[in-house]
Short mmCIF file of C-alpha atoms in Angstrom, two decimals:
data_model
loop_
_atom_site.label_atom_id
_atom_site.label_comp_id
_atom_site.label_asym_id
_atom_site.label_seq_id
_atom_site.Cartn_x
_atom_site.Cartn_y
_atom_site.Cartn_z
CA UNK A 126 2.31 -29.15 14.22
CA UNK A 127 2.26 -27.39 10.62
CA UNK A 128 4.84 -29.43 9.52
CA UNK A 129 3.09 -32.64 10.69
CA UNK A 130 -0.15 -31.67 9.46
CA UNK A 131 1.39 -30.71 6.06
CA UNK A 132 2.99 -34.52 5.74
CA UNK A 133 -0.60 -35.99 6.88
CA UNK A 134 -2.12 -34.06 4.23
CA UNK A 135 0.08 -35.21 1.21
CA UNK A 136 -0.14 -38.71 2.64
CA UNK A 137 -3.45 -38.90 2.64
CA UNK A 138 -4.23 -37.08 -0.57
CA UNK A 139 -2.42 -40.22 -2.65
CA UNK A 140 -4.89 -42.97 -1.51
CA UNK A 141 -8.56 -41.14 -2.39
CA UNK A 142 -7.19 -39.88 -5.75
CA UNK A 143 -7.49 -43.92 -7.69
CA UNK A 144 -10.43 -44.87 -6.18
CA UNK A 145 -12.36 -41.83 -7.22
CA UNK A 146 -10.57 -42.11 -10.54
CA UNK A 147 -11.26 -45.84 -11.04
CA UNK A 148 -14.64 -46.38 -9.78
CA UNK A 149 -17.95 -44.17 -9.10
CA UNK A 150 -18.87 -42.71 -5.52
CA UNK A 151 -20.44 -45.59 -4.09
CA UNK A 152 -18.01 -48.12 -4.61
CA UNK A 153 -15.42 -45.52 -3.31
CA UNK A 154 -17.46 -45.22 -0.24
CA UNK A 155 -17.69 -48.82 0.15
CA UNK A 156 -13.92 -49.09 -0.22
CA UNK A 157 -13.20 -46.40 2.43
CA UNK A 158 -15.08 -48.29 4.96
CA UNK A 159 -13.57 -51.16 4.32
CA UNK A 160 -10.30 -49.85 4.59
CA UNK A 161 -11.19 -48.38 7.98
CA UNK A 162 -12.43 -51.62 9.31
CA UNK A 163 -9.40 -53.34 8.21
CA UNK A 164 -7.60 -50.79 10.16
CA UNK A 165 -9.84 -51.23 13.16
CA UNK A 166 -9.03 -55.17 13.12
CA UNK A 167 -5.32 -54.21 12.83
CA UNK A 168 -4.68 -56.42 10.15
CA UNK A 169 -2.77 -53.43 8.13
CA UNK A 170 0.05 -52.12 10.66
CA UNK A 171 1.64 -48.96 9.64
CA UNK A 172 3.96 -47.00 12.01
CA UNK A 173 3.36 -43.52 10.71
CA UNK A 174 -0.13 -43.63 10.18
CA UNK A 175 -0.69 -45.20 14.06
CA UNK A 176 1.64 -42.16 15.40
CA UNK A 177 -0.72 -39.47 13.41
CA UNK A 178 -3.81 -41.63 14.67
CA UNK A 179 -2.83 -41.17 18.43
CA UNK A 180 -1.78 -37.57 17.91
CA UNK A 181 -5.21 -36.48 16.76
CA UNK A 182 -7.19 -38.98 19.93
CA UNK A 183 -5.24 -37.02 22.19
CA UNK A 184 -5.79 -33.54 21.05
CA UNK A 185 -9.70 -34.93 20.44
CA UNK A 186 -9.52 -36.19 24.47
CA UNK A 187 -8.19 -32.81 25.78
CA UNK A 188 -10.44 -30.90 23.94
CA UNK A 189 -13.16 -33.02 25.14
CA UNK A 190 -11.67 -32.45 28.88
CA UNK A 191 -12.10 -28.55 28.05
CA UNK A 192 -15.37 -28.88 27.03
CA UNK A 193 -16.00 -30.46 30.59
CA UNK A 194 -14.32 -28.20 32.66
CA UNK A 195 -15.53 -25.04 31.03
CA UNK A 196 -19.08 -24.14 31.85
CA UNK A 197 -21.44 -24.75 28.62
CA UNK A 198 -18.29 -25.89 26.62
CA UNK A 199 -20.28 -29.21 25.39
CA UNK A 200 -22.32 -27.18 22.94
CA UNK A 201 -19.39 -25.07 21.43
CA UNK A 202 -16.94 -25.59 18.39
CA UNK A 203 -13.30 -25.79 18.63
CA UNK A 204 -13.09 -21.99 17.60
CA UNK A 205 -15.69 -20.89 20.20
CA UNK A 206 -14.37 -23.28 22.75
CA UNK A 207 -10.90 -21.63 22.91
CA UNK A 208 -12.33 -18.25 23.27
CA UNK A 209 -14.30 -19.20 26.19
CA UNK A 210 -11.76 -20.89 27.93
CA UNK A 211 -9.32 -17.70 27.53
CA UNK A 212 -12.36 -15.71 28.98
CA UNK A 213 -12.84 -17.87 31.96
CA UNK A 214 -9.03 -17.88 32.92
CA UNK A 215 -9.04 -14.21 33.11
CA UNK A 216 -12.45 -14.48 35.12
CA UNK A 217 -11.04 -16.95 37.57
CA UNK A 218 -7.82 -14.64 37.85
CA UNK A 219 -10.02 -11.70 38.72
CA UNK A 220 -11.98 -13.09 41.31
CA UNK A 221 -8.91 -14.58 43.02
CA UNK A 222 -7.21 -11.44 43.01
CA UNK A 223 -10.49 -9.49 44.55
CA UNK A 224 -10.93 -12.32 47.25
CA UNK A 225 -7.46 -11.78 48.11
CA UNK A 226 -8.07 -7.93 48.84
CA UNK A 227 -11.00 -8.43 50.76
CA UNK A 228 -9.27 -10.93 52.72
CA UNK A 229 -6.45 -8.42 53.44
CA UNK A 230 -9.18 -5.92 54.48
CA UNK A 231 -11.06 -8.27 56.69
CA UNK A 232 -8.09 -9.27 58.62
CA UNK A 233 -7.01 -5.70 59.48
CA UNK A 234 -10.80 -4.97 60.38
CA UNK A 235 -10.96 -7.56 62.95
CA UNK A 236 -7.47 -6.47 64.60
CA UNK A 237 -9.16 -2.96 64.94
CA UNK A 238 -12.29 -4.36 66.43
CA UNK A 239 -10.02 -6.54 69.23
CA UNK A 240 -7.93 -3.69 70.10
CA UNK A 241 -11.46 -1.92 70.82
CA UNK A 242 -13.45 -4.40 72.05
CA UNK A 243 -10.29 -5.26 74.28
CA UNK B 153 31.39 51.64 -64.63
CA UNK B 154 32.39 50.47 -61.30
CA UNK B 155 35.14 52.73 -60.89
CA UNK B 156 33.14 55.92 -62.10
CA UNK B 157 30.80 55.22 -59.11
CA UNK B 158 33.62 55.34 -56.62
CA UNK B 159 34.54 58.36 -57.70
CA UNK B 160 31.33 59.84 -57.87
CA UNK B 161 30.73 58.75 -54.36
CA UNK B 162 34.22 60.34 -53.47
CA UNK B 163 33.09 63.32 -55.49
CA UNK B 164 29.78 63.59 -53.74
CA UNK B 165 31.16 63.75 -50.03
CA UNK B 166 33.46 66.37 -50.88
CA UNK B 167 30.74 68.50 -52.70
CA UNK B 168 28.60 68.33 -49.62
CA UNK B 169 31.28 69.64 -47.54
CA UNK B 170 32.00 72.43 -50.05
CA UNK B 171 28.41 73.56 -50.22
CA UNK B 172 28.02 73.72 -46.19
CA UNK B 173 31.02 76.16 -46.23
CA UNK B 174 29.83 78.43 -49.33
CA UNK B 175 26.80 80.92 -48.96
CA UNK B 176 23.79 81.21 -51.18
CA UNK B 177 25.42 84.05 -53.77
CA UNK B 178 28.00 81.23 -54.52
CA UNK B 179 25.15 79.13 -55.57
CA UNK B 180 23.50 81.56 -57.97
CA UNK B 181 26.86 82.49 -59.72
CA UNK B 182 27.38 78.92 -60.05
CA UNK B 183 23.90 78.66 -61.67
CA UNK B 184 24.48 81.71 -63.56
CA UNK B 185 28.13 80.33 -64.74
CA UNK B 186 26.28 77.00 -65.26
CA UNK B 187 24.34 78.69 -68.16
CA UNK B 188 27.35 80.34 -69.05
CA UNK B 189 29.43 77.37 -68.98
CA UNK B 190 26.78 75.26 -71.08
CA UNK B 191 26.77 78.32 -73.63
CA UNK B 192 30.49 78.62 -73.85
CA UNK B 193 31.56 75.00 -73.16
CA UNK B 194 33.95 75.11 -75.98
CA UNK B 195 35.51 78.20 -75.19
CA UNK B 196 36.01 76.53 -71.36
CA UNK B 197 37.95 73.69 -73.35
CA UNK B 198 40.27 75.95 -74.48
CA UNK B 199 41.29 77.74 -71.22
CA UNK B 200 41.95 74.28 -69.69
CA UNK B 201 44.52 73.22 -72.19
CA UNK B 202 46.08 76.29 -71.86
CA UNK B 203 45.92 76.76 -67.97
CA UNK B 204 46.31 74.26 -65.11
CA UNK B 205 43.82 75.96 -62.76
CA UNK B 206 40.98 76.04 -65.00
CA UNK B 207 41.32 71.94 -64.84
CA UNK B 208 40.47 71.95 -60.92
CA UNK B 209 37.55 74.64 -61.75
CA UNK B 210 36.08 72.27 -64.34
CA UNK B 211 36.39 69.26 -62.30
CA UNK B 212 34.38 70.89 -59.56
CA UNK B 213 31.94 72.29 -62.26
CA UNK B 214 31.51 68.81 -63.79
CA UNK B 215 30.65 66.97 -60.41
CA UNK B 216 27.76 69.44 -59.83
CA UNK B 217 26.68 69.13 -62.98
CA UNK B 218 26.31 65.19 -62.74
CA UNK B 219 24.54 65.58 -59.06
CA UNK B 220 21.77 67.67 -60.45
CA UNK B 221 21.32 65.16 -63.67
CA UNK B 222 20.92 62.43 -61.27
CA UNK B 223 18.56 63.76 -59.08
CA UNK B 224 16.29 64.83 -62.26
CA UNK B 225 16.56 61.58 -63.65
CA UNK B 226 15.64 59.37 -60.71
CA UNK B 227 12.52 61.47 -59.98
CA UNK B 228 11.16 61.74 -63.37
CA UNK B 229 12.53 58.96 -65.37
CA UNK B 230 13.54 55.67 -63.71
CA UNK B 231 12.83 53.00 -66.56
CA UNK B 232 15.44 52.63 -69.16
CA UNK B 233 13.13 54.48 -71.78
CA UNK B 234 13.56 57.61 -70.07
CA UNK B 235 17.41 58.20 -71.47
CA UNK B 236 15.97 58.51 -74.91
CA UNK B 237 13.93 61.18 -73.97
CA UNK B 238 16.30 63.17 -72.08
CA UNK B 239 18.37 63.34 -75.05
CA UNK B 240 16.01 64.95 -77.10
CA UNK B 241 15.03 67.58 -74.60
CA UNK B 242 18.62 67.99 -74.01
CA UNK B 243 18.95 68.62 -78.05
CA UNK B 244 16.45 70.97 -77.95
CA UNK B 245 17.71 73.09 -75.21
CA UNK B 246 21.60 72.10 -75.29
CA UNK B 247 23.36 72.11 -78.81
CA UNK B 248 26.94 70.64 -77.46
CA UNK B 249 27.27 66.75 -77.42
CA UNK B 250 29.00 66.88 -73.61
CA UNK B 251 25.54 66.22 -71.83
CA UNK B 252 24.86 63.73 -74.05
CA UNK B 253 27.85 61.42 -73.11
CA UNK B 254 27.01 62.11 -68.91
CA UNK B 255 23.71 60.80 -69.37
CA UNK B 256 24.67 57.56 -70.03
CA UNK B 257 26.95 57.10 -67.20
CA UNK B 258 24.09 57.97 -65.16
CA UNK B 259 21.97 55.74 -66.78
CA UNK B 260 24.41 52.89 -65.87
CA UNK B 261 24.59 53.34 -61.94
CA UNK B 262 20.75 52.89 -61.43
CA UNK B 263 21.10 49.74 -63.40
CA UNK B 264 23.64 48.56 -60.40
CA UNK B 265 21.44 49.80 -57.65
CA UNK B 266 18.74 47.19 -58.40
CA UNK B 267 21.51 44.55 -58.17
CA UNK B 268 21.77 44.18 -54.45
CA UNK B 269 17.85 43.55 -54.21
CA UNK B 270 18.13 40.87 -56.22
CA UNK B 271 20.92 39.58 -54.29
CA UNK B 272 18.76 39.65 -51.30
CA UNK B 273 16.19 37.47 -53.23
CA UNK B 274 18.56 34.73 -53.42
CA UNK B 275 19.03 34.71 -49.44
CA UNK B 276 15.51 34.47 -49.36
CA UNK B 277 15.70 31.06 -51.09
CA UNK B 278 18.12 30.00 -48.79
CA UNK B 279 16.06 30.08 -45.56
CA UNK B 280 13.30 27.82 -47.80
CA UNK B 281 15.31 24.64 -47.43
CA UNK B 282 15.37 24.75 -43.57
CA UNK B 283 11.46 24.31 -42.86
CA UNK B 284 11.42 21.78 -45.82
CA UNK B 285 13.97 20.07 -43.69
CA UNK B 286 12.50 20.42 -40.23
CA UNK B 287 9.10 18.18 -41.11
CA UNK B 288 10.75 14.96 -41.96
CA UNK B 289 12.37 14.49 -38.61
CA UNK B 290 9.56 15.25 -36.71
CA UNK B 291 7.69 12.26 -38.61
CA UNK B 292 10.67 10.07 -38.43
CA UNK B 293 10.58 10.85 -34.80
CA UNK B 294 6.99 9.86 -34.31
CA UNK B 295 7.47 6.21 -36.38
CA UNK B 296 10.53 5.81 -34.02
CA UNK B 297 8.15 6.08 -30.81
CA UNK B 298 5.03 3.86 -32.27
CA UNK B 299 7.91 1.34 -33.09
CA UNK B 300 9.11 1.44 -29.35
CA UNK B 301 5.89 1.38 -27.97
CA UNK B 302 4.88 -1.85 -29.95
CA UNK B 303 8.25 -3.29 -28.99
CA UNK B 304 7.25 -2.68 -25.00
CA UNK B 305 3.74 -4.15 -26.11
CA UNK B 306 5.59 -7.33 -27.25
CA UNK B 307 7.66 -7.20 -24.13
CA UNK B 308 4.93 -7.33 -22.01
CA UNK B 309 2.86 -10.20 -23.47
CA UNK B 310 6.16 -11.98 -23.77
CA UNK B 311 6.42 -11.37 -19.72
CA UNK B 312 2.79 -12.23 -18.82
CA UNK B 313 2.92 -15.33 -20.80
CA UNK B 314 6.15 -17.04 -18.95
CA UNK B 315 4.83 -16.86 -15.42
CA UNK B 316 1.49 -18.53 -16.27
CA UNK B 317 3.63 -21.44 -18.06
CA UNK B 318 5.95 -21.35 -14.72
CA UNK B 319 3.20 -21.45 -12.26
CA UNK B 320 1.00 -23.70 -14.13
CA UNK B 321 2.93 -26.94 -13.36
CA UNK B 322 3.78 -26.31 -9.60
CA UNK B 323 0.22 -25.42 -8.97
CA UNK B 324 -0.71 -28.85 -8.44
CA UNK B 325 1.66 -29.60 -5.89
CA UNK B 326 1.44 -26.92 -3.53
CA UNK B 327 -1.46 -24.52 -2.64
CA UNK B 328 0.61 -21.78 -1.94
CA UNK B 329 1.32 -21.27 -5.47
CA UNK B 330 -2.67 -21.43 -6.51
CA UNK B 331 -2.27 -17.55 -5.76
CA UNK B 332 0.21 -16.86 -8.76
CA UNK B 333 -1.83 -19.31 -10.55
CA UNK B 334 -4.97 -17.27 -10.33
CA UNK B 335 -3.08 -14.22 -11.01
CA UNK B 336 -1.79 -15.44 -14.38
CA UNK B 337 -5.26 -16.93 -14.97
CA UNK B 338 -6.70 -13.36 -14.89
CA UNK B 339 -3.79 -12.09 -17.01
CA UNK B 340 -4.40 -14.64 -19.90
CA UNK B 341 -8.02 -13.75 -19.91
CA UNK B 342 -7.37 -10.21 -20.13
CA UNK B 343 -4.48 -10.46 -23.19
CA UNK B 344 -6.43 -13.71 -24.93
CA UNK B 345 -9.83 -14.57 -24.13
CA UNK B 346 -10.30 -17.54 -26.44
CA UNK B 347 -6.79 -19.19 -25.68
CA UNK B 348 -7.23 -18.71 -21.62
CA UNK B 349 -10.72 -20.40 -21.68
CA UNK B 350 -9.79 -23.44 -22.82
CA UNK B 351 -6.28 -23.60 -20.68
CA UNK B 352 -8.39 -22.62 -17.77
CA UNK B 353 -10.57 -24.88 -18.12
CA UNK B 354 -7.98 -27.79 -18.32
CA UNK B 355 -6.12 -26.39 -15.56
CA UNK B 356 -9.12 -25.86 -13.36
CA UNK B 357 -10.33 -29.42 -13.18
CA UNK B 358 -6.90 -30.62 -11.97
CA UNK B 359 -6.54 -27.73 -9.34
CA UNK B 360 -9.92 -28.57 -8.14
CA UNK B 361 -9.42 -31.96 -7.37
CA UNK B 362 -6.11 -31.53 -5.35
CA UNK B 363 -7.97 -28.90 -3.65
CA UNK B 364 -10.49 -30.96 -2.74
CA UNK B 365 -7.88 -33.94 -1.31
CA UNK B 366 -6.07 -31.52 0.50
CA UNK B 367 -9.30 -29.81 2.27
CA UNK B 368 -11.14 -33.37 3.10
CA UNK B 369 -7.52 -34.56 4.70
CA UNK B 370 -7.44 -31.05 6.88
CA UNK B 371 -10.83 -31.57 8.09
CA UNK B 372 -10.30 -34.88 9.31
CA UNK B 373 -7.30 -34.08 11.46
CA UNK B 374 -9.58 -31.66 13.16
CA UNK B 375 -12.61 -33.71 14.33
CA UNK B 376 -14.25 -37.36 13.61
CA UNK B 377 -17.60 -35.75 13.30
CA UNK B 378 -17.18 -33.60 10.70
CA UNK B 379 -15.46 -36.25 8.45
CA UNK B 380 -19.38 -37.46 8.14
CA UNK B 381 -19.89 -34.01 6.66
CA UNK B 382 -17.26 -33.86 4.30
CA UNK B 383 -18.36 -37.18 2.99
CA UNK B 384 -21.72 -35.81 2.53
CA UNK B 385 -19.97 -32.92 0.58
CA UNK B 386 -18.09 -35.04 -1.61
CA UNK B 387 -21.11 -36.91 -2.52
CA UNK B 388 -22.95 -33.80 -3.56
CA UNK B 389 -20.04 -32.59 -5.45
CA UNK B 390 -19.70 -35.83 -7.62
CA UNK B 391 -23.43 -35.70 -8.19
CA UNK B 392 -22.95 -32.15 -9.52
CA UNK B 393 -20.45 -33.65 -11.84
CA UNK B 394 -22.45 -36.35 -13.22
CA UNK B 395 -25.42 -34.09 -13.91
CA UNK B 396 -22.79 -31.54 -15.75
CA UNK B 397 -21.01 -34.01 -17.72
CA UNK B 398 -22.72 -32.44 -20.75
CA UNK B 399 -20.97 -29.03 -20.00
CA UNK B 400 -17.81 -29.90 -19.04
CA UNK B 401 -16.40 -26.26 -19.22
CA UNK B 402 -19.33 -24.94 -16.74
CA UNK B 403 -18.56 -27.53 -14.49
CA UNK B 404 -14.65 -27.46 -14.22
CA UNK B 405 -15.40 -23.60 -13.67
CA UNK B 406 -17.82 -24.15 -11.12
CA UNK B 407 -15.49 -26.73 -9.10
CA UNK B 408 -12.70 -24.45 -9.34
CA UNK B 409 -14.83 -21.69 -7.38
CA UNK B 410 -16.11 -23.73 -4.96
CA UNK B 411 -13.23 -25.51 -4.40
CA UNK B 412 -11.38 -21.79 -3.66
CA UNK B 413 -14.71 -20.65 -1.49
CA UNK B 414 -13.90 -23.46 0.51
CA UNK B 415 -10.27 -23.28 1.13
CA UNK B 416 -10.62 -19.62 1.74
CA UNK B 417 -13.20 -20.46 4.52
CA UNK B 418 -10.82 -23.14 6.20
CA UNK B 419 -7.79 -21.12 6.00
CA UNK B 420 -9.84 -18.67 7.94
CA UNK B 421 -10.98 -21.39 10.39
CA UNK B 422 -7.21 -22.29 10.91
CA UNK B 423 -6.13 -18.60 11.27
CA UNK B 424 -8.72 -17.93 14.24
CA UNK B 425 -7.56 -21.22 15.72
CA UNK B 426 -4.08 -20.45 15.84
CA UNK B 427 -4.41 -17.13 17.17
CA UNK B 428 -6.79 -18.48 20.16
CA UNK B 429 -3.71 -20.95 20.72
CA UNK B 430 -1.29 -18.06 20.81
CA UNK B 431 -3.90 -16.52 23.39
CA UNK B 432 -3.96 -19.28 25.84
CA UNK B 433 -0.17 -19.74 25.31
CA UNK B 434 0.22 -16.11 26.96
CA UNK B 435 -2.29 -16.48 29.57
CA UNK B 436 -0.78 -19.68 30.95
CA UNK B 437 2.24 -18.85 33.00
CA UNK B 438 5.45 -21.06 32.52
CA UNK B 439 4.48 -22.55 29.16
CA UNK B 440 7.01 -22.46 26.57
CA UNK B 441 5.65 -25.62 24.36
CA UNK B 442 4.40 -25.12 20.76
CA UNK B 443 2.58 -28.16 20.46
CA UNK B 444 -1.15 -28.21 20.49
CA UNK B 445 -1.41 -30.62 23.02
CA UNK B 446 0.87 -29.87 25.68
CA UNK B 447 -0.48 -26.41 25.19
CA UNK B 448 -4.18 -27.77 26.02
CA UNK B 449 -2.76 -29.75 28.72
CA UNK B 450 -1.14 -27.24 30.57
CA UNK B 451 -4.56 -25.18 29.83
CA UNK B 452 -6.54 -28.08 31.70
CA UNK B 453 -3.94 -28.40 34.94
CA UNK B 454 -4.14 -24.12 35.04
CA UNK B 455 -7.87 -24.03 35.17
CA UNK B 456 -8.18 -26.87 37.73
CA UNK B 457 -5.64 -25.20 39.82
CA UNK B 458 -7.22 -22.00 39.62
CA UNK B 459 -10.60 -23.60 40.59
CA UNK B 460 -9.08 -25.11 43.61
CA UNK B 461 -7.47 -21.65 44.70
CA UNK B 462 -10.91 -20.15 44.33
CA UNK B 463 -12.60 -22.80 46.44
CA UNK B 464 -10.13 -21.88 49.46
CA UNK B 465 -10.70 -18.40 49.05
CA UNK B 466 -14.09 -18.60 49.39
CA UNK B 467 -13.88 -20.50 52.29
CA UNK B 468 -11.36 -18.23 54.18
CA UNK B 469 -13.59 -15.13 53.23
CA UNK B 470 -16.67 -16.97 54.59
CA UNK B 471 -14.65 -17.61 58.02
CA UNK B 472 -13.46 -13.95 58.26
CA UNK B 473 -16.51 -12.16 57.62
CA UNK B 474 -18.17 -14.22 60.28
CA UNK B 475 -15.45 -13.44 62.74
CA UNK B 476 -15.68 -10.00 61.85
CA UNK B 477 -19.58 -9.65 62.08
CA UNK B 478 -20.12 -11.45 65.25
CA UNK B 479 -18.36 -8.52 67.63
CA UNK B 480 -20.38 -6.05 65.52
CA UNK B 481 -23.72 -7.68 66.19
CA UNK B 482 -23.26 -8.29 70.07
CA UNK B 483 -21.03 -5.27 71.24
CA UNK B 484 -22.47 -5.00 74.80
CA UNK B 485 -22.78 -8.68 76.04
CA UNK B 486 -21.40 -10.18 78.98
CA UNK B 487 -18.34 -12.30 78.97
CA UNK B 488 -19.99 -16.05 79.35
CA UNK B 489 -22.39 -15.04 76.83
CA UNK B 490 -19.52 -13.50 74.42
CA UNK B 491 -17.75 -16.80 74.99
CA UNK B 492 -21.01 -19.01 74.12
CA UNK B 493 -21.74 -16.62 71.03
CA UNK B 494 -18.05 -17.15 69.83
CA UNK B 495 -18.39 -21.06 69.67
CA UNK B 496 -21.59 -20.23 67.27
CA UNK B 497 -19.65 -18.41 64.60
CA UNK B 498 -17.17 -21.70 64.59
CA UNK B 499 -20.36 -23.77 63.56
CA UNK B 500 -21.43 -21.16 60.91
CA UNK B 501 -18.57 -21.35 58.23
CA UNK B 502 -18.91 -25.49 58.22
CA UNK B 503 -22.50 -24.83 56.38
CA UNK B 504 -21.07 -22.89 53.74
CA UNK B 505 -18.53 -25.14 53.21
CA UNK B 506 -20.38 -28.29 52.90
CA UNK B 507 -22.87 -26.26 50.13
CA UNK B 508 -19.86 -25.10 48.35
CA UNK B 509 -18.29 -28.66 48.17
CA UNK B 510 -21.51 -30.23 47.12
CA UNK B 511 -22.69 -27.82 44.66
CA UNK B 512 -19.90 -25.89 44.03
CA UNK B 513 -21.66 -22.56 43.47
CA UNK B 514 -22.33 -19.24 45.19
CA UNK B 515 -26.00 -19.37 45.96
CA UNK B 516 -25.56 -21.53 48.82
CA UNK B 517 -23.84 -18.85 50.90
CA UNK B 518 -26.54 -16.40 49.63
CA UNK B 519 -29.36 -18.85 50.87
CA UNK B 520 -27.53 -19.76 54.53
CA UNK B 521 -26.03 -16.11 55.07
CA UNK B 522 -27.65 -13.22 52.89
CA UNK B 523 -26.41 -10.73 55.37
CA UNK B 524 -22.72 -11.47 55.06
CA UNK B 525 -22.94 -11.82 51.29
CA UNK B 526 -24.31 -8.42 50.83
CA UNK B 527 -21.82 -7.01 53.00
CA UNK B 528 -19.24 -8.60 50.73
CA UNK B 529 -20.72 -7.57 47.82
CA UNK B 530 -21.03 -3.84 48.86
CA UNK B 531 -17.36 -3.86 49.82
CA UNK B 532 -16.34 -5.65 46.49
CA UNK B 533 -18.14 -2.65 44.41
CA UNK B 534 -16.60 -0.47 46.35
CA UNK B 535 -13.12 -2.04 45.81
CA UNK B 536 -13.81 -2.22 41.92
CA UNK B 537 -15.14 1.44 41.72
CA UNK B 538 -11.82 2.68 43.42
CA UNK B 539 -8.79 3.11 41.20
CA UNK B 540 -6.25 2.85 43.69
CA UNK B 541 -7.51 -0.92 44.66
CA UNK B 542 -7.30 -2.06 40.82
CA UNK B 543 -3.54 -1.02 40.96
CA UNK B 544 -3.51 -2.92 44.42
CA UNK B 545 -5.20 -6.06 42.39
CA UNK B 546 -2.19 -5.58 39.57
CA UNK B 547 0.56 -5.31 42.10
CA UNK B 548 -1.37 -8.82 43.73
CA UNK B 549 -0.72 -10.80 40.29
CA UNK B 550 2.90 -11.69 41.07
CA UNK B 551 1.56 -12.92 44.38
CA UNK B 552 -0.35 -15.37 42.63
CA UNK B 553 2.45 -16.46 40.33
CA UNK B 554 4.40 -17.48 43.47
CA UNK B 555 1.63 -19.50 44.99
CA UNK B 556 1.06 -21.07 41.73
CA UNK B 557 4.79 -22.04 41.35
CA UNK B 558 4.86 -23.43 44.86
CA UNK B 559 2.27 -25.72 46.18
CA UNK B 560 3.49 -25.22 49.60
CA UNK B 561 2.13 -21.69 49.50
CA UNK B 562 -1.58 -23.07 49.17
CA UNK B 563 -0.80 -25.19 52.32
CA UNK B 564 0.53 -22.70 54.30
CA UNK B 565 -2.52 -20.48 53.64
CA UNK B 566 -5.01 -22.93 55.77
CA UNK B 567 -2.62 -23.12 58.85
CA UNK B 568 -2.77 -19.21 58.92
CA UNK B 569 -6.17 -19.15 59.77
CA UNK B 570 -6.29 -21.50 62.58
CA UNK B 571 -3.59 -19.49 64.80
CA UNK B 572 -6.05 -16.52 64.48
CA UNK B 573 -8.60 -18.51 66.22
CA UNK B 574 -5.69 -19.53 68.63
CA UNK B 575 -5.11 -15.60 69.35
CA UNK B 576 -8.54 -14.86 69.84
CA UNK B 577 -9.18 -17.37 72.03
CA UNK B 578 -6.05 -16.66 74.51
CA UNK B 579 -7.10 -12.83 74.15
CA UNK B 580 -10.73 -13.84 75.79
CA UNK B 581 -9.12 -16.27 78.44
CA UNK B 582 -7.11 -13.15 79.45
#
């Protein structure tokens, strides 16, 4: 992922430089919006750019899924969300272990009670 | 002259030996004889010519006389003027010519004695040159040391200048080199403040631009919402640049500083995210992939599976608790009533199941079965407090792994509860 991120950075760094150098901020902003519209219409097709966009969209979708699963995840950022997921996983594991122990103990109690009752 | 001196020394040694042997009477005789000899010197010479034995006696007497005169001269008349006075004195007391000739030889000897001290003075002059020679090499050594220090300083300056030139070019392309570039800037400032200010400003402009571009790209990769925030930041930076056109140096410095701070904050954030991703990877079992997307997918699946396991376990624990509590509450009831009461707990677990499925929370159980929940909570607290129970919990982890790996295990849990009911029914029937 680091290598792919580096390549994406290098590729993206080249387009904005001429716009900033040639024109002012307002015109640059307009051109950027136009470029996005063109991408949305799919008039300009670039496989590399599409692949990168798909990867990023996948990651974002997965982050949203985690936010829905983890309690209180929608209001958190990426860092906090990862922390909450880790702590939530640990809590669930502890609960499962505790319930297993309780079930085994209760089953033994039932057996003893039946013996005395019978 | 020299020969006479040597002979005198030899005679002196011999005379000393003889005197030690002879008694005082001989001394008195000698003095008396000396007086006689002085008065009768001519007679002695005539006798010596005639007899050989007289020669030996004359030699002895002459030696003694010389010694006495030398002692007198040393004590009374050391300088050169003395020889004149003793001559007059001797002329008054002694009429003969022999004593005149002898004092001349005595005067020559003291002249030879002062010569050795003069010779000693010469070696004193010899040690003078060595101390004079020592200081010049010391001064030369100091000069050489200062020269070496100067050369070292020159080498240091050369080495410092080299990496600055080398680092300036690649820094524009890569961020990793930025650290060395910053260090080179610091070194230049320390050595030459004027040159460093101009070069630092020019390099800062290009460096700042590159950093901003890279920062914007990375932010976009993380989240779309943050893209808007980045755009606002860029607009602010542009306005700052326009306002500071008059002061290019101050503006360039501020831009470089802001860019550095921004880069540091982003690096910290990335490091945190990477650490959390690694932690999640370790928590999730059977996760060997390294991509962020795959890690997130596996985390989501694992969370869902854990939630399902919890629901199943709560259902099982509820049924067991109900079954266990029934006989405890009604120990002494008749068999018919016992059978009816057994049917009632069969209906009880349905209610908590519905509550869990609808709300997926614990308060449902608490509302309907407060007693059972209290019992469970008390036992739970006891187990948590006990140390051996913790060990049991740790041992149970591998079981969890096996159940997660095999979905059949989960299915087996449900039928396991059913046979217990059947066994209970059969026993009651008997």
